[in-house]
PDB file of C-alpha atoms in Angstrom:
ATOM      1  CA  UNK Y 430      -0.359   0.197   0.082  1.00 73.00           C
ATOM      2  CA  UNK Y 431       1.264   2.876  -1.343  1.00 79.00           C
ATOM      3  CA  UNK Y 432       2.797   5.893   1.898  1.00 88.00           C
ATOM      4  CA  UNK Y 433       3.608   9.297   2.754  1.00 93.00           C
ATOM      5  CA  UNK Y 434       7.351   8.900   4.079  1.00 94.00           C
ATOM      6  CA  UNK Y 435       9.529  11.742   5.466  1.00 96.00           C
ATOM      7  CA  UNK Y 436      12.915  12.042   6.839  1.00 96.00           C
ATOM      8  CA  UNK Y 437      14.526  12.891   9.202  1.00 96.00           C
ATOM      9  CA  UNK Y 438      12.728  11.173  11.861  1.00 95.00           C
ATOM     10  CA  UNK Y 439      14.505  13.175  14.719  1.00 96.00           C
ATOM     11  CA  UNK Y 440      15.841  16.533  13.622  1.00 97.00           C
ATOM     12  CA  UNK Y 441      17.717  18.301  16.568  1.00 98.00           C
ATOM     13  CA  UNK Y 442      18.799  21.854  15.370  1.00 97.00           C
ATOM     14  CA  UNK Y 443      19.765  24.895  17.613  1.00 97.00           C
ATOM     15  CA  UNK Y 444      18.204  27.998  18.188  1.00 97.00           C
ATOM     16  CA  UNK Y 445      18.139  30.250  14.643  1.00 97.00           C
ATOM     17  CA  UNK Y 446      19.063  27.504  12.518  1.00 97.00           C
ATOM     18  CA  UNK Y 447      17.797  26.568   9.356  1.00 98.00           C
ATOM     19  CA  UNK Y 448      15.961  23.350   9.083  1.00 98.00           C
ATOM     20  CA  UNK Y 449      14.156  21.312   6.575  1.00 97.00           C
ATOM     21  CA  UNK Y 450      11.845  18.475   6.697  1.00 98.00           C
ATOM     22  CA  UNK Y 451      11.458  16.115   3.298  1.00 97.00           C
ATOM     23  CA  UNK Y 452       8.293  14.431   2.855  1.00 97.00           C
ATOM     24  CA  UNK Y 453       7.191  12.299  -0.432  1.00 96.00           C
ATOM     25  CA  UNK Y 454       3.705  12.376  -0.711  1.00 95.00           C
ATOM     26  CA  UNK Y 455       1.872   9.299  -2.172  1.00 92.00           C
ATOM     27  CA  UNK Y 456       2.926   9.091  -6.085  1.00 89.00           C
ATOM     28  CA  UNK Y 457      -0.717  10.052  -6.888  1.00 86.00           C
ATOM     29  CA  UNK Y 458      -1.621  12.420  -4.883  1.00 90.00           C
ATOM     30  CA  UNK Y 459      -2.037  16.038  -6.201  1.00 88.00           C
ATOM     31  CA  UNK Y 460      -2.323  18.085  -2.829  1.00 90.00           C
ATOM     32  CA  UNK Y 461      -0.110  18.447  -0.215  1.00 93.00           C
ATOM     33  CA  UNK Y 462      -0.339  19.607   3.719  1.00 94.00           C
ATOM     34  CA  UNK Y 463       1.831  20.375   6.278  1.00 97.00           C
ATOM     35  CA  UNK Y 464       0.391  19.880  10.044  1.00 97.00           C
ATOM     36  CA  UNK Y 465       2.597  20.126  13.295  1.00 96.00           C
ATOM     37  CA  UNK Y 466       1.295  18.460  16.576  1.00 92.00           C
ATOM     38  CA  UNK Y 467       3.284  20.226  19.684  1.00 93.00           C
ATOM     39  CA  UNK Y 468       3.576  17.787  22.547  1.00 89.00           C
ATOM     40  CA  UNK Y 469       0.371  17.288  23.889  1.00 84.00           C
ATOM     41  CA  UNK Y 470      -1.939  19.542  21.910  1.00 87.00           C
ATOM     42  CA  UNK Y 471      -3.858  18.925  19.115  1.00 88.00           C
ATOM     43  CA  UNK Y 472      -2.831  18.610  15.582  1.00 92.00           C
ATOM     44  CA  UNK Y 473      -2.929  22.478  14.101  1.00 94.00           C
ATOM     45  CA  UNK Y 474      -2.822  23.045  10.618  1.00 94.00           C
ATOM     46  CA  UNK Y 475       0.318  24.595   8.682  1.00 96.00           C
ATOM     47  CA  UNK Y 476      -0.330  25.594   4.986  1.00 95.00           C
ATOM     48  CA  UNK Y 477      -1.821  23.553   1.978  1.00 92.00           C
ATOM     49  CA  UNK Y 478       0.217  23.282  -1.456  1.00 92.00           C
ATOM     50  CA  UNK Y 479      -1.673  22.361  -4.809  1.00 88.00           C
ATOM     51  CA  UNK Y 480      -0.134  22.758  -8.568  1.00 87.00           C
ATOM     52  CA  UNK Y 481       3.084  24.328  -6.882  1.00 90.00           C
ATOM     53  CA  UNK Y 482       1.390  27.487  -4.655  1.00 91.00           C
ATOM     54  CA  UNK Y 483       0.358  27.032  -1.661  1.00 93.00           C
ATOM     55  CA  UNK Y 484      -3.321  26.991  -2.019  1.00 88.00           C
ATOM     56  CA  UNK Y 485      -3.709  27.817   2.120  1.00 89.00           C
ATOM     57  CA  UNK Y 486      -1.969  28.432   5.250  1.00 92.00           C
ATOM     58  CA  UNK Y 487      -2.692  28.686   9.458  1.00 93.00           C
ATOM     59  CA  UNK Y 488      -1.515  31.845  11.180  1.00 93.00           C
ATOM     60  CA  UNK Y 489       1.167  30.249  12.894  1.00 94.00           C
ATOM     61  CA  UNK Y 490       2.359  29.492   8.937  1.00 96.00           C
ATOM     62  CA  UNK Y 491       4.747  32.802   8.815  1.00 95.00           C
ATOM     63  CA  UNK Y 492       7.444  34.558   6.821  1.00 95.00           C
ATOM     64  CA  UNK Y 493      10.153  32.019   8.792  1.00 96.00           C
ATOM     65  CA  UNK Y 494       8.244  29.237   7.362  1.00 97.00           C
ATOM     66  CA  UNK Y 495       8.311  28.220   3.524  1.00 97.00           C
ATOM     67  CA  UNK Y 496       6.955  25.234   1.444  1.00 97.00           C
ATOM     68  CA  UNK Y 497       8.719  23.810  -2.093  1.00 95.00           C
ATOM     69  CA  UNK Y 498       8.373  20.921  -4.056  1.00 92.00           C
ATOM     70  CA  UNK Y 499      11.782  20.287  -6.143  1.00 87.00           C
ATOM     71  CA  UNK Y 500      11.038  18.215  -7.975  1.00 87.00           C
ATOM     72  CA  UNK Y 501       7.941  15.550  -9.091  1.00 78.00           C
ATOM     73  CA  UNK Y 502       8.260  13.185  -6.080  1.00 87.00           C
ATOM     74  CA  UNK Y 503       9.297  15.561  -2.522  1.00 93.00           C
ATOM     75  CA  UNK Y 504       7.607  17.925  -0.927  1.00 96.00           C
ATOM     76  CA  UNK Y 505       9.645  20.740   1.428  1.00 97.00           C
ATOM     77  CA  UNK Y 506       9.671  22.662   4.490  1.00 98.00           C
ATOM     78  CA  UNK Y 507      11.579  25.023   5.521  1.00 98.00           C
ATOM     79  CA  UNK Y 508      11.521  26.734   8.478  1.00 98.00           C
ATOM     80  CA  UNK Y 509      14.816  29.734   8.687  1.00 96.00           C
ATOM     81  CA  UNK Y 510      15.476  30.649  11.761  1.00 95.00           C
ATOM     82  CA  UNK Y 511      14.448  28.179  14.041  1.00 97.00           C
ATOM     83  CA  UNK Y 512      12.868  29.155  17.885  1.00 96.00           C
ATOM     84  CA  UNK Y 513      12.361  27.012  20.462  1.00 97.00           C
ATOM     85  CA  UNK Y 514       8.738  27.286  20.245  1.00 96.00           C
ATOM     86  CA  UNK Y 515       8.927  25.788  17.249  1.00 97.00           C
ATOM     87  CA  UNK Y 516       9.828  22.183  18.827  1.00 98.00           C
ATOM     88  CA  UNK Y 517       7.031  19.547  17.469  1.00 97.00           C
ATOM     89  CA  UNK Y 518       6.069  16.756  15.694  1.00 95.00           C
ATOM     90  CA  UNK Y 519       5.683  17.945  12.094  1.00 97.00           C
ATOM     91  CA  UNK Y 520       2.944  15.416   9.528  1.00 96.00           C
ATOM     92  CA  UNK Y 521       3.308  15.888   6.289  1.00 97.00           C
ATOM     93  CA  UNK Y 522      -0.053  14.789   4.241  1.00 95.00           C
ATOM     94  CA  UNK Y 523      -1.149  14.132   1.213  1.00 93.00           C
ATOM     95  CA  UNK Y 524      -4.700  13.511  -1.165  1.00 90.00           C
ATOM     96  CA  UNK Y 525      -5.973  12.674  -4.023  1.00 86.00           C
ATOM     97  CA  UNK Y 526      -7.546  15.214  -6.435  1.00 70.00           C
ATOM     98  CA  UNK Y 527     -11.134  13.698  -7.148  1.00 48.00           C
ATOM     99  CA  UNK Y 528     -14.430  14.293  -5.524  1.00 50.00           C
ATOM    100  CA  UNK Y 529     -15.094  12.267  -2.654  1.00 50.00           C
ATOM    101  CA  UNK Y 530     -11.475  10.825  -1.613  1.00 55.00           C
ATOM    102  CA  UNK Y 531     -10.838  13.879   0.954  1.00 73.00           C
ATOM    103  CA  UNK Y 532      -9.290  11.876   4.091  1.00 87.00           C
ATOM    104  CA  UNK Y 533      -5.555  13.020   3.947  1.00 91.00           C
ATOM    105  CA  UNK Y 534      -3.047  10.237   3.560  1.00 92.00           C
ATOM    106  CA  UNK Y 535      -0.405  10.946   6.842  1.00 94.00           C
ATOM    107  CA  UNK Y 536       3.050  10.859   6.729  1.00 94.00           C
ATOM    108  CA  UNK Y 537       4.985   9.109  10.303  1.00 92.00           C
ATOM    109  CA  UNK Y 538       6.361  12.974  10.969  1.00 94.00           C
ATOM    110  CA  UNK Y 539       9.188  14.117  12.108  1.00 96.00           C
ATOM    111  CA  UNK Y 540       9.864  14.989  15.746  1.00 96.00           C
ATOM    112  CA  UNK Y 541      12.321  18.721  15.111  1.00 98.00           C
ATOM    113  CA  UNK Y 542      13.969  19.731  18.505  1.00 98.00           C
ATOM    114  CA  UNK Y 543      14.974  23.462  18.477  1.00 98.00           C
ATOM    115  CA  UNK Y 544      18.040  23.513  21.223  1.00 97.00           C
TER     116      UNK Y 544
ATOM    117  CA  UNK H 320     -14.360  28.725  11.542  1.00 77.00           C
ATOM    118  CA  UNK H 321     -14.243  24.775  12.104  1.00 84.00           C
ATOM    119  CA  UNK H 322     -13.878  23.148  15.598  1.00 90.00           C
ATOM    120  CA  UNK H 323     -14.205  19.675  17.262  1.00 94.00           C
ATOM    121  CA  UNK H 324     -14.556  18.647  20.765  1.00 96.00           C
ATOM    122  CA  UNK H 325     -13.487  15.878  22.023  1.00 96.00           C
ATOM    123  CA  UNK H 326     -14.767  15.712  25.567  1.00 96.00           C
ATOM    124  CA  UNK H 327     -12.570  13.033  26.970  1.00 96.00           C
ATOM    125  CA  UNK H 328      -9.167  13.061  27.237  1.00 95.00           C
ATOM    126  CA  UNK H 329      -8.628   8.870  28.620  1.00 97.00           C
ATOM    127  CA  UNK H 330     -11.144   6.342  27.685  1.00 98.00           C
ATOM    128  CA  UNK H 331     -10.934   2.932  29.845  1.00 98.00           C
ATOM    129  CA  UNK H 332     -12.853  -0.679  28.246  1.00 98.00           C
ATOM    130  CA  UNK H 333     -12.334  -3.824  29.046  1.00 98.00           C
ATOM    131  CA  UNK H 334     -11.155  -6.274  26.394  1.00 98.00           C
ATOM    132  CA  UNK H 335     -14.415  -7.802  24.199  1.00 97.00           C
ATOM    133  CA  UNK H 336     -16.482  -4.576  25.521  1.00 98.00           C
ATOM    134  CA  UNK H 337     -18.177  -2.164  23.113  1.00 97.00           C
ATOM    135  CA  UNK H 338     -16.570   1.114  23.162  1.00 97.00           C
ATOM    136  CA  UNK H 339     -17.191   4.646  22.389  1.00 98.00           C
ATOM    137  CA  UNK H 340     -15.221   7.413  21.433  1.00 98.00           C
ATOM    138  CA  UNK H 341     -17.151  10.368  21.516  1.00 98.00           C
ATOM    139  CA  UNK H 342     -16.507  13.885  18.913  1.00 98.00           C
ATOM    140  CA  UNK H 343     -18.511  17.009  18.623  1.00 97.00           C
ATOM    141  CA  UNK H 344     -18.273  19.593  16.083  1.00 95.00           C
ATOM    142  CA  UNK H 345     -18.873  22.189  14.802  1.00 92.00           C
ATOM    143  CA  UNK H 346     -19.647  24.195  11.062  1.00 87.00           C
ATOM    144  CA  UNK H 347     -21.121  27.478   9.656  1.00 83.00           C
ATOM    145  CA  UNK H 348     -22.085  24.473   6.507  1.00 81.00           C
ATOM    146  CA  UNK H 349     -22.137  20.662   6.220  1.00 83.00           C
ATOM    147  CA  UNK H 350     -19.161  18.830   7.865  1.00 87.00           C
ATOM    148  CA  UNK H 351     -16.399  16.180   6.040  1.00 90.00           C
ATOM    149  CA  UNK H 352     -16.200  14.111   9.447  1.00 93.00           C
ATOM    150  CA  UNK H 353     -13.186  11.618   9.725  1.00 95.00           C
ATOM    151  CA  UNK H 354     -11.227   9.215  12.332  1.00 97.00           C
ATOM    152  CA  UNK H 355      -7.578   8.754  12.526  1.00 96.00           C
ATOM    153  CA  UNK H 356      -5.573   7.091  14.918  1.00 96.00           C
ATOM    154  CA  UNK H 357      -2.006   7.083  15.866  1.00 92.00           C
ATOM    155  CA  UNK H 358      -0.260   4.139  17.705  1.00 89.00           C
ATOM    156  CA  UNK H 359       3.056   5.412  19.546  1.00 83.00           C
ATOM    157  CA  UNK H 360       5.833   7.069  17.340  1.00 74.00           C
ATOM    158  CA  UNK H 361       3.942   5.865  14.821  1.00 79.00           C
ATOM    159  CA  UNK H 362       1.913   9.071  12.390  1.00 83.00           C
ATOM    160  CA  UNK H 363      -1.729   9.214  11.566  1.00 90.00           C
ATOM    161  CA  UNK H 364      -4.031   6.420  10.465  1.00 92.00           C
ATOM    162  CA  UNK H 365      -6.682   6.975   8.660  1.00 92.00           C
ATOM    163  CA  UNK H 366     -10.143   4.972   9.926  1.00 95.00           C
ATOM    164  CA  UNK H 367     -12.795   6.482   7.834  1.00 95.00           C
ATOM    165  CA  UNK H 368     -15.113   9.250   6.515  1.00 94.00           C
ATOM    166  CA  UNK H 369     -18.503  11.281   6.660  1.00 93.00           C
ATOM    167  CA  UNK H 370     -18.651  12.240   3.171  1.00 88.00           C
ATOM    168  CA  UNK H 371     -22.557  12.065   3.041  1.00 85.00           C
ATOM    169  CA  UNK H 372     -25.256   9.479   2.584  1.00 87.00           C
ATOM    170  CA  UNK H 373     -25.438   6.766   5.154  1.00 90.00           C
ATOM    171  CA  UNK H 374     -25.022   8.236   8.522  1.00 93.00           C
ATOM    172  CA  UNK H 375     -23.576   4.803   9.630  1.00 96.00           C
ATOM    173  CA  UNK H 376     -20.458   4.411   8.448  1.00 96.00           C
ATOM    174  CA  UNK H 377     -17.637   1.669   8.798  1.00 96.00           C
ATOM    175  CA  UNK H 378     -13.904   1.391   8.763  1.00 94.00           C
ATOM    176  CA  UNK H 379     -10.570  -0.121   9.588  1.00 91.00           C
ATOM    177  CA  UNK H 380     -10.242  -2.756  11.710  1.00 92.00           C
ATOM    178  CA  UNK H 381     -13.871  -3.134  12.675  1.00 95.00           C
ATOM    179  CA  UNK H 382     -14.147   0.384  13.587  1.00 97.00           C
ATOM    180  CA  UNK H 383     -17.889   2.271  12.945  1.00 97.00           C
ATOM    181  CA  UNK H 384     -19.345   6.060  13.468  1.00 98.00           C
ATOM    182  CA  UNK H 385     -22.127   7.467  13.382  1.00 96.00           C
ATOM    183  CA  UNK H 386     -23.481  10.981  12.295  1.00 96.00           C
ATOM    184  CA  UNK H 387     -25.781  13.259  14.167  1.00 96.00           C
ATOM    185  CA  UNK H 388     -26.819  16.261  12.420  1.00 93.00           C
ATOM    186  CA  UNK H 389     -28.804  17.010  14.911  1.00 94.00           C
ATOM    187  CA  UNK H 390     -26.753  16.586  17.776  1.00 96.00           C
ATOM    188  CA  UNK H 391     -23.873  17.359  15.547  1.00 96.00           C
ATOM    189  CA  UNK H 392     -21.569  14.072  16.759  1.00 97.00           C
ATOM    190  CA  UNK H 393     -19.857  12.342  15.017  1.00 98.00           C
ATOM    191  CA  UNK H 394     -18.710   9.281  18.075  1.00 98.00           C
ATOM    192  CA  UNK H 395     -16.256   6.143  17.289  1.00 98.00           C
ATOM    193  CA  UNK H 396     -17.697   2.479  17.772  1.00 98.00           C
ATOM    194  CA  UNK H 397     -16.811  -0.602  18.215  1.00 98.00           C
ATOM    195  CA  UNK H 398     -18.323  -3.329  19.373  1.00 97.00           C
ATOM    196  CA  UNK H 399     -15.662  -5.320  20.710  1.00 97.00           C
ATOM    197  CA  UNK H 400     -12.742  -3.713  21.895  1.00 97.00           C
ATOM    198  CA  UNK H 401      -9.340  -5.522  21.727  1.00 97.00           C
ATOM    199  CA  UNK H 402      -6.021  -4.610  23.503  1.00 97.00           C
ATOM    200  CA  UNK H 403      -4.264  -4.002  20.280  1.00 95.00           C
ATOM    201  CA  UNK H 404      -7.043  -1.078  19.446  1.00 96.00           C
ATOM    202  CA  UNK H 405      -5.007   0.870  22.568  1.00 97.00           C
ATOM    203  CA  UNK H 406      -4.036   3.905  21.138  1.00 96.00           C
ATOM    204  CA  UNK H 407      -4.421   7.901  20.427  1.00 95.00           C
ATOM    205  CA  UNK H 408      -7.310   8.870  18.485  1.00 97.00           C
ATOM    206  CA  UNK H 409      -8.551  12.349  16.811  1.00 96.00           C
ATOM    207  CA  UNK H 410     -11.515  13.284  15.210  1.00 97.00           C
ATOM    208  CA  UNK H 411     -11.139  15.441  12.027  1.00 95.00           C
ATOM    209  CA  UNK H 412     -14.045  17.554  10.575  1.00 92.00           C
ATOM    210  CA  UNK H 413     -13.804  19.964   7.329  1.00 86.00           C
ATOM    211  CA  UNK H 414     -15.845  22.086   6.179  1.00 74.00           C
ATOM    212  CA  UNK H 415     -17.305  22.174   2.904  1.00 68.00           C
ATOM    213  CA  UNK H 416     -18.304  25.212   2.786  1.00 62.00           C
ATOM    214  CA  UNK H 417     -14.545  26.284   3.245  1.00 56.00           C
ATOM    215  CA  UNK H 418     -13.917  28.341   0.372  1.00 57.00           C
ATOM    216  CA  UNK H 419     -12.232  26.744  -3.068  1.00 54.00           C
ATOM    217  CA  UNK H 420      -9.649  25.081  -2.225  1.00 53.00           C
ATOM    218  CA  UNK H 421      -9.935  25.113   1.522  1.00 65.00           C
ATOM    219  CA  UNK H 422      -8.807  21.601   2.753  1.00 77.00           C
ATOM    220  CA  UNK H 423      -7.373  21.618   5.687  1.00 85.00           C
ATOM    221  CA  UNK H 424      -8.301  20.197   8.085  1.00 89.00           C
ATOM    222  CA  UNK H 425      -9.459  20.895  12.331  1.00 91.00           C
ATOM    223  CA  UNK H 426      -9.034  18.084  14.691  1.00 94.00           C
ATOM    224  CA  UNK H 427      -9.816  17.345  18.105  1.00 94.00           C
ATOM    225  CA  UNK H 428      -7.430  16.653  20.970  1.00 93.00           C
ATOM    226  CA  UNK H 429      -6.917  12.873  20.524  1.00 95.00           C
ATOM    227  CA  UNK H 430      -8.474  10.911  23.334  1.00 96.00           C
ATOM    228  CA  UNK H 431      -6.159   8.051  24.553  1.00 96.00           C
ATOM    229  CA  UNK H 432      -7.949   4.907  24.154  1.00 97.00           C
ATOM    230  CA  UNK H 433      -6.899   2.100  26.588  1.00 97.00           C
ATOM    231  CA  UNK H 434      -8.591  -1.231  26.309  1.00 97.00           C
ATOM    232  CA  UNK H 435      -7.853  -3.377  29.714  1.00 97.00           C
ATOM    233  CA  UNK H 436      -7.170  -7.547  28.867  1.00 95.00           C
TER     234      UNK H 436
END
């Protein structure tokens, strides 16, 4: 069964450093998403991406964040200058484009620790 | 704005007994509703969804959920719980009138299900 994959599984970085989280969505999916889950809290939407542009973003997704689909398979989330409060589990997800198939399939997540 | 409430932080049930994990939602239009399960150190795994049609939807691993529009609820159920069902369960909603190109899911805070042998 196709799966969303994410690398790395765990990233430790120092405050102020740039990090790039990588995702490979399911191959025939056209919509891509990033969510995050701070320890013990809700899963929160960050951004959705379709047709090589951001279709929606939340208040969390400020100028420090960016997304990119650099090739036909990868989807990345970049945090330019990490803060302590960026420590969280980051989940990538993808979904099909067809009418009723709105379920999003999630990757295993990248745990980001900012020290 | 859309929101989801899962009123129970934890649900304990004996193996073999029926289980219910509660979820209520708030949207301005009609909802698309989802249940996801998260096992330790794993991502979110899709269980089932309600889009339209029959109010009782069946999903993976013997789970089902009942959509109740008047009570704005979408409770997750299983007739006979297994120890392996122990995990964190998330309810999520998308408002179909939230705008073109808007596919974001809003999640509840999660309910930890513990099935006791």
